[in-house]
């Protein structure tokens, strides 16, 4: 029997949540920082869910933002066009959560569809096919005038806020953590390590690959929905392959297969990208060099190359922090 | 000819070989025997430069060749027939052999050596214009040894030449190994088929979990009770 | 010791006074990414305007304007971040930006919620200013230019069979094309082909071949100049000699450089004519050339105008309070490069359009159209 | 229907395909030897275009009679720029990670690609703006019945054909080519043959980059407008073409490129909305039916 203990992840998350709430309400932390935190948390969901597909199960997917697009458009359509939710009405929140989950489920269905090619294709071939699927999803939304076409889906109510995004990120972490530390997770890992061997010891690789894709897609869909309700719009260009690549960068910078790494990298890279705004301006102001915001991404790209050259395994390697791992009861 | 001292190789944090030392005298056949995972293949790969060693040294013909890159060792005279043969599958048999003469830069010499290979392995000649990938396991092994002969090393490293072959072919391969040795090539043989290996070898070393333990003349090793029990199944 | 402390305190007081006098205004545009060239033009326009106002002694009470310009990469998510940063971190009193409607639409709700007035130089989507009473724009909305283009093609060019080619990934070009079609049909013309091309395309021949098989006598191409140059070349190569009509996206010195002779017999709706003798126009073109080594395009002009409109409102408000600036914006009545500007009840500018003809590699003024 | 499958549309498709083919050739070579999706390949293409642009103006200023001499040096510059940057990228960003997990070099590839694009875009003398590409060779339109073809298109198609044949000969017939194939098939075995695989890889990057550079010049001449992000889309399309034809297979890359060019053209002519997605749709269908691409060699997984 395992003794009941308050898990570390819950404690740490709760403390962080309360601290951030207090800092913000006391106006020690301004809305800008909170906004970056919100964005980082959405990236955490995207990165951790991609890591399940890419890092844990070893299925190289380049179309992750396609799932987010499905989640964004489905939930956004529900809240803005179907339910036409008025944010002040009493049942707004439950309807919103319903819409977000519906978006996640729709993305999961697409995930299952995209998971099937992974049964036949491997490595780079799978990557290019998932990229293709992602681009097709984007093209489809771009051509449906009901959801705005190239104008984007507009007028989505602003429902996403820090507590909701935080809760979603927490749930994602817990679910993915529990999954990968279960026997299912070990089956997925064995597919990454050696698919043939996994099959030989009787692991149903088909089942686990499709499972990874559908669960990964579900959470990506949730993230897409949250983002759409944070920005109050969804636009096809937000979900192109360059964005998928950004998520990919996060999981590799964090360490493949480590959800701790994905979480840290999602925060680190988001804050880095924002910090460079201030950094570049400070350099320009102190040195008098005529450099502006256009140099921000140059520095970002260089840092990325250096991280990979000098910390090839990513920030965390394939290790997990003790906060993430489930404690074995003594 | 070859002297390996306290060799150590790690893959990340895993130490594949921890402390291996042995010598291969000129003109002899030396065999390394040991269980799966004892570090035999890694030892050969470290000698021929396919792996970087984490410690120890390798001397070849009195020269320190530790951690020299593989392609620089070939012209010095080390030929390695790797585990699994590693034939180029979409090059023809002839092209496979021609490539083995890459460092020679002498078309005539390459041709001569190829003829020699065809003499030793007539089967290879029959298949000369087939793609490497279409050969049977035994033929691939012959081609692999043939490639090593074209590179023309003084020392031939053979990694599990009998693996996956029918007993008739195993005998043929071992007969040819002895013949090659008779023509003046020193041989370092890694085998799981310890009985056959000890039969043709002059000296033998036993590898256990990354350490070289026993060593001596092959006949003595073959008669060592511990070896008989562990590796010869007697 | 006490003396040093006193001087120090005085210095701090002085600097804080100077800092208080400075008025911070945010600028937003995509200066990296595929739309970077438009963002740079926008930035240049805003910076030039700010420099001129500062040279004249600031916005009011000798308070100079300081532009904090941020990159939105043409991405709505970055746009939202940048608007939040400018408002929350930099405490700007107003925002000029941004270029693309999709990004402006992510930023506008944030400005509205925080009571920070903003003006977009170039976001043409009708919904932008409908976000709220703090949101203004300096450009035409999609229906206006499309309608003017259709009227011109039908009445002046006497075209009866029109065809359009637009960027299906870009709401500006799609909006113009749709409104052109609607008006052209209303006038009794026929739209024989209505074709799109993917964003970022360089080869338009598949669509052009199809379009030209329908024998249009005018081709409506409401794209940006970089695409128009290529489209014109390819259309001429395929044997189309008829007139081409477009919108203000054509307005760039690079149009002729890319399209060469192919853009002859081309017409576009614009905010002003560079040859307009009004001093404000001539001054602007001259100063812009001197500072940035290039002629201004439509984006630079509109950004310059948007900045002037915002600075003028702050000056008239005589205050940095958002609601005061907003109220001043409402009563704008100002001569800027693109003409005399007032705002309608939806905070869209009421200003006239001009038709420009491309002749011998030059922009030639042809007519003025009042809304 | 006439306008969808007309001769003119075939010409249009061939033109699009030949630009894809030029980039795909280098892509497939590099991929074949290092098995790395080289995201920066499209940027070597872009750099080739910029080098050609700069050289043209320098030579036009120096030499009074332009034409042949200028065209030659412009071509040289574009190939040198593409080749040298590709080589540098390999040595600095890919080589240190050669024996690390392959995906870490994928991320550096993305980093290099971002760096090249943003750097050029931020550089004051280059900047993000669209630059009109000069007519290095005067453009002449030739009428064939009802269809029109420009001399530039003919040059594109010819160059793609010549490069394809030349590369095939290099790889199939020369010792160097055989060594390159050996390296792509089995690096360890190649090293044991005495082949310096790093030299082989470097050489492949040089050639592949030079091809991309030349493609940049031709693309500039064909679509006379260049900008720092011009390599992203063609790079992606060329990669798809290379995968479609069977990655590492030289005629396959060209076949894939022309299939894509024609498919995109016909699809756009049929309905402009599906033109954008058609490349991906074809790719997915082909790979599901033939996972190694159209001409890809079947190398069965062995235990």
mmCIF file of C-alpha atoms in Angstrom, chain A residues 15-139:
data_model
loop_
_atom_site.group_PDB
_atom_site.id
_atom_site.type_symbol
_atom_site.label_atom_id
_atom_site.label_comp_id
_atom_site.label_asym_id
_atom_site.label_seq_id
_atom_site.Cartn_x
_atom_site.Cartn_y
_atom_site.Cartn_z
ATOM 1 C CA UNK A 15 2.648 27.907 -3.912
ATOM 2 C CA UNK A 16 3.623 29.348 -7.290
ATOM 3 C CA UNK A 17 0.013 30.109 -8.073
ATOM 4 C CA UNK A 18 -0.587 31.925 -4.820
ATOM 5 C CA UNK A 19 2.675 33.851 -5.029
ATOM 6 C CA UNK A 20 1.956 35.040 -8.552
ATOM 7 C CA UNK A 21 -1.595 36.004 -7.618
ATOM 8 C CA UNK A 22 -0.393 38.007 -4.634
ATOM 9 C CA UNK A 23 2.420 39.701 -6.545
ATOM 10 C CA UNK A 24 -0.027 40.694 -9.216
ATOM 11 C CA UNK A 25 -2.772 41.923 -6.934
ATOM 12 C CA UNK A 26 -0.253 44.008 -4.967
ATOM 13 C CA UNK A 27 0.890 45.431 -8.312
ATOM 14 C CA UNK A 28 4.447 44.290 -7.694
ATOM 15 C CA UNK A 29 4.090 42.299 -10.886
ATOM 16 C CA UNK A 30 2.501 44.230 -13.710
ATOM 17 C CA UNK A 31 0.107 42.969 -16.358
ATOM 18 C CA UNK A 32 2.900 42.589 -18.850
ATOM 19 C CA UNK A 33 4.758 40.042 -16.735
ATOM 20 C CA UNK A 34 1.507 38.244 -16.022
ATOM 21 C CA UNK A 35 0.776 38.185 -19.748
ATOM 22 C CA UNK A 36 4.162 36.605 -20.453
ATOM 23 C CA UNK A 37 3.471 34.056 -17.736
ATOM 24 C CA UNK A 38 0.123 33.256 -19.335
ATOM 25 C CA UNK A 39 1.772 32.855 -22.683
ATOM 26 C CA UNK A 40 4.521 30.696 -21.202
ATOM 27 C CA UNK A 41 1.920 28.461 -19.591
ATOM 28 C CA UNK A 42 0.180 27.979 -22.918
ATOM 29 C CA UNK A 43 3.552 27.070 -24.394
ATOM 30 C CA UNK A 44 4.048 24.639 -21.509
ATOM 31 C CA UNK A 45 0.877 22.829 -22.570
ATOM 32 C CA UNK A 46 1.991 22.793 -26.198
ATOM 33 C CA UNK A 47 5.534 21.689 -25.441
ATOM 34 C CA UNK A 48 4.636 18.995 -22.928
ATOM 35 C CA UNK A 49 1.980 17.564 -25.242
ATOM 36 C CA UNK A 50 4.380 17.589 -28.189
ATOM 37 C CA UNK A 51 6.980 15.944 -26.007
ATOM 38 C CA UNK A 52 4.604 13.060 -25.423
ATOM 39 C CA UNK A 53 4.464 12.429 -29.170
ATOM 40 C CA UNK A 54 7.964 13.450 -30.100
ATOM 41 C CA UNK A 55 10.131 12.924 -27.072
ATOM 42 C CA UNK A 56 8.505 10.020 -25.267
ATOM 43 C CA UNK A 57 7.103 7.981 -28.132
ATOM 44 C CA UNK A 58 9.738 9.078 -30.642
ATOM 45 C CA UNK A 59 7.265 9.991 -33.391
ATOM 46 C CA UNK A 60 8.756 13.017 -35.086
ATOM 47 C CA UNK A 61 5.836 15.403 -35.576
ATOM 48 C CA UNK A 62 6.148 18.804 -37.201
ATOM 49 C CA UNK A 63 2.456 19.648 -37.348
ATOM 50 C CA UNK A 64 1.659 20.267 -33.719
ATOM 51 C CA UNK A 65 0.201 23.738 -34.259
ATOM 52 C CA UNK A 66 -2.317 22.172 -36.626
ATOM 53 C CA UNK A 67 -3.910 20.549 -33.560
ATOM 54 C CA UNK A 68 -3.838 23.858 -31.745
ATOM 55 C CA UNK A 69 -5.592 25.419 -34.729
ATOM 56 C CA UNK A 70 -8.368 22.861 -34.544
ATOM 57 C CA UNK A 71 -8.799 23.540 -30.837
ATOM 58 C CA UNK A 72 -8.774 27.296 -31.345
ATOM 59 C CA UNK A 73 -11.245 27.310 -34.195
ATOM 60 C CA UNK A 74 -13.635 24.767 -32.738
ATOM 61 C CA UNK A 75 -13.777 26.372 -29.305
ATOM 62 C CA UNK A 76 -13.758 29.876 -30.755
ATOM 63 C CA UNK A 77 -16.586 29.052 -33.126
ATOM 64 C CA UNK A 78 -18.597 27.617 -30.265
ATOM 65 C CA UNK A 79 -18.168 30.571 -27.946
ATOM 66 C CA UNK A 80 -18.488 33.321 -30.531
ATOM 67 C CA UNK A 81 -20.793 31.966 -33.228
ATOM 68 C CA UNK A 82 -22.819 29.098 -31.776
ATOM 69 C CA UNK A 83 -23.351 29.789 -28.082
ATOM 70 C CA UNK A 84 -22.718 33.511 -28.556
ATOM 71 C CA UNK A 85 -21.730 33.561 -24.904
ATOM 72 C CA UNK A 86 -22.068 36.796 -23.063
ATOM 73 C CA UNK A 87 -19.162 36.834 -20.622
ATOM 74 C CA UNK A 88 -21.308 38.329 -17.900
ATOM 75 C CA UNK A 89 -24.004 35.653 -17.967
ATOM 76 C CA UNK A 90 -23.921 33.184 -15.081
ATOM 77 C CA UNK A 91 -23.375 30.065 -17.158
ATOM 78 C CA UNK A 92 -20.623 31.653 -19.262
ATOM 79 C CA UNK A 93 -17.768 29.882 -17.527
ATOM 80 C CA UNK A 94 -19.146 26.344 -17.765
ATOM 81 C CA UNK A 95 -20.013 26.900 -21.413
ATOM 82 C CA UNK A 96 -16.529 28.236 -22.042
ATOM 83 C CA UNK A 97 -14.923 25.201 -20.439
ATOM 84 C CA UNK A 98 -17.228 22.987 -22.452
ATOM 85 C CA UNK A 99 -16.120 24.762 -25.633
ATOM 86 C CA UNK A 100 -12.439 24.388 -24.738
ATOM 87 C CA UNK A 101 -12.837 20.683 -24.060
ATOM 88 C CA UNK A 102 -14.792 20.289 -27.300
ATOM 89 C CA UNK A 103 -11.883 21.941 -29.098
ATOM 90 C CA UNK A 104 -9.485 19.527 -27.437
ATOM 91 C CA UNK A 105 -11.614 16.540 -28.402
ATOM 92 C CA UNK A 106 -11.864 17.701 -32.003
ATOM 93 C CA UNK A 107 -8.096 18.054 -32.088
ATOM 94 C CA UNK A 108 -7.768 14.562 -30.610
ATOM 95 C CA UNK A 109 -9.890 13.148 -33.433
ATOM 96 C CA UNK A 110 -7.606 14.837 -35.954
ATOM 97 C CA UNK A 111 -4.683 13.520 -33.927
ATOM 98 C CA UNK A 112 -5.923 9.973 -34.380
ATOM 99 C CA UNK A 113 -6.213 10.603 -38.123
ATOM 100 C CA UNK A 114 -2.674 11.926 -38.263
ATOM 101 C CA UNK A 115 -1.467 9.153 -36.005
ATOM 102 C CA UNK A 116 -2.257 6.548 -38.634
ATOM 103 C CA UNK A 117 0.481 7.532 -41.089
ATOM 104 C CA UNK A 118 2.902 7.053 -38.224
ATOM 105 C CA UNK A 119 2.117 3.366 -38.436
ATOM 106 C CA UNK A 120 3.722 3.248 -41.843
ATOM 107 C CA UNK A 121 6.210 6.093 -41.809
ATOM 108 C CA UNK A 122 9.217 6.796 -39.683
ATOM 109 C CA UNK A 123 11.570 9.606 -38.841
ATOM 110 C CA UNK A 124 11.875 12.374 -41.361
ATOM 111 C CA UNK A 125 9.188 10.938 -43.601
ATOM 112 C CA UNK A 126 6.720 11.107 -40.763
ATOM 113 C CA UNK A 127 7.926 14.615 -39.993
ATOM 114 C CA UNK A 128 7.224 15.861 -43.461
ATOM 115 C CA UNK A 129 3.806 14.196 -43.553
ATOM 116 C CA UNK A 130 2.774 15.707 -40.222
ATOM 117 C CA UNK A 131 4.052 19.047 -41.471
ATOM 118 C CA UNK A 132 1.870 18.567 -44.537
ATOM 119 C CA UNK A 133 -1.168 17.768 -42.408
ATOM 120 C CA UNK A 134 -0.552 20.857 -40.310
ATOM 121 C CA UNK A 135 -0.329 23.045 -43.393
ATOM 122 C CA UNK A 136 -3.473 21.504 -44.866
ATOM 123 C CA UNK A 137 -5.387 22.213 -41.654
ATOM 124 C CA UNK A 138 -4.194 25.801 -41.810
ATOM 125 C CA UNK A 139 -5.164 26.095 -45.490
#
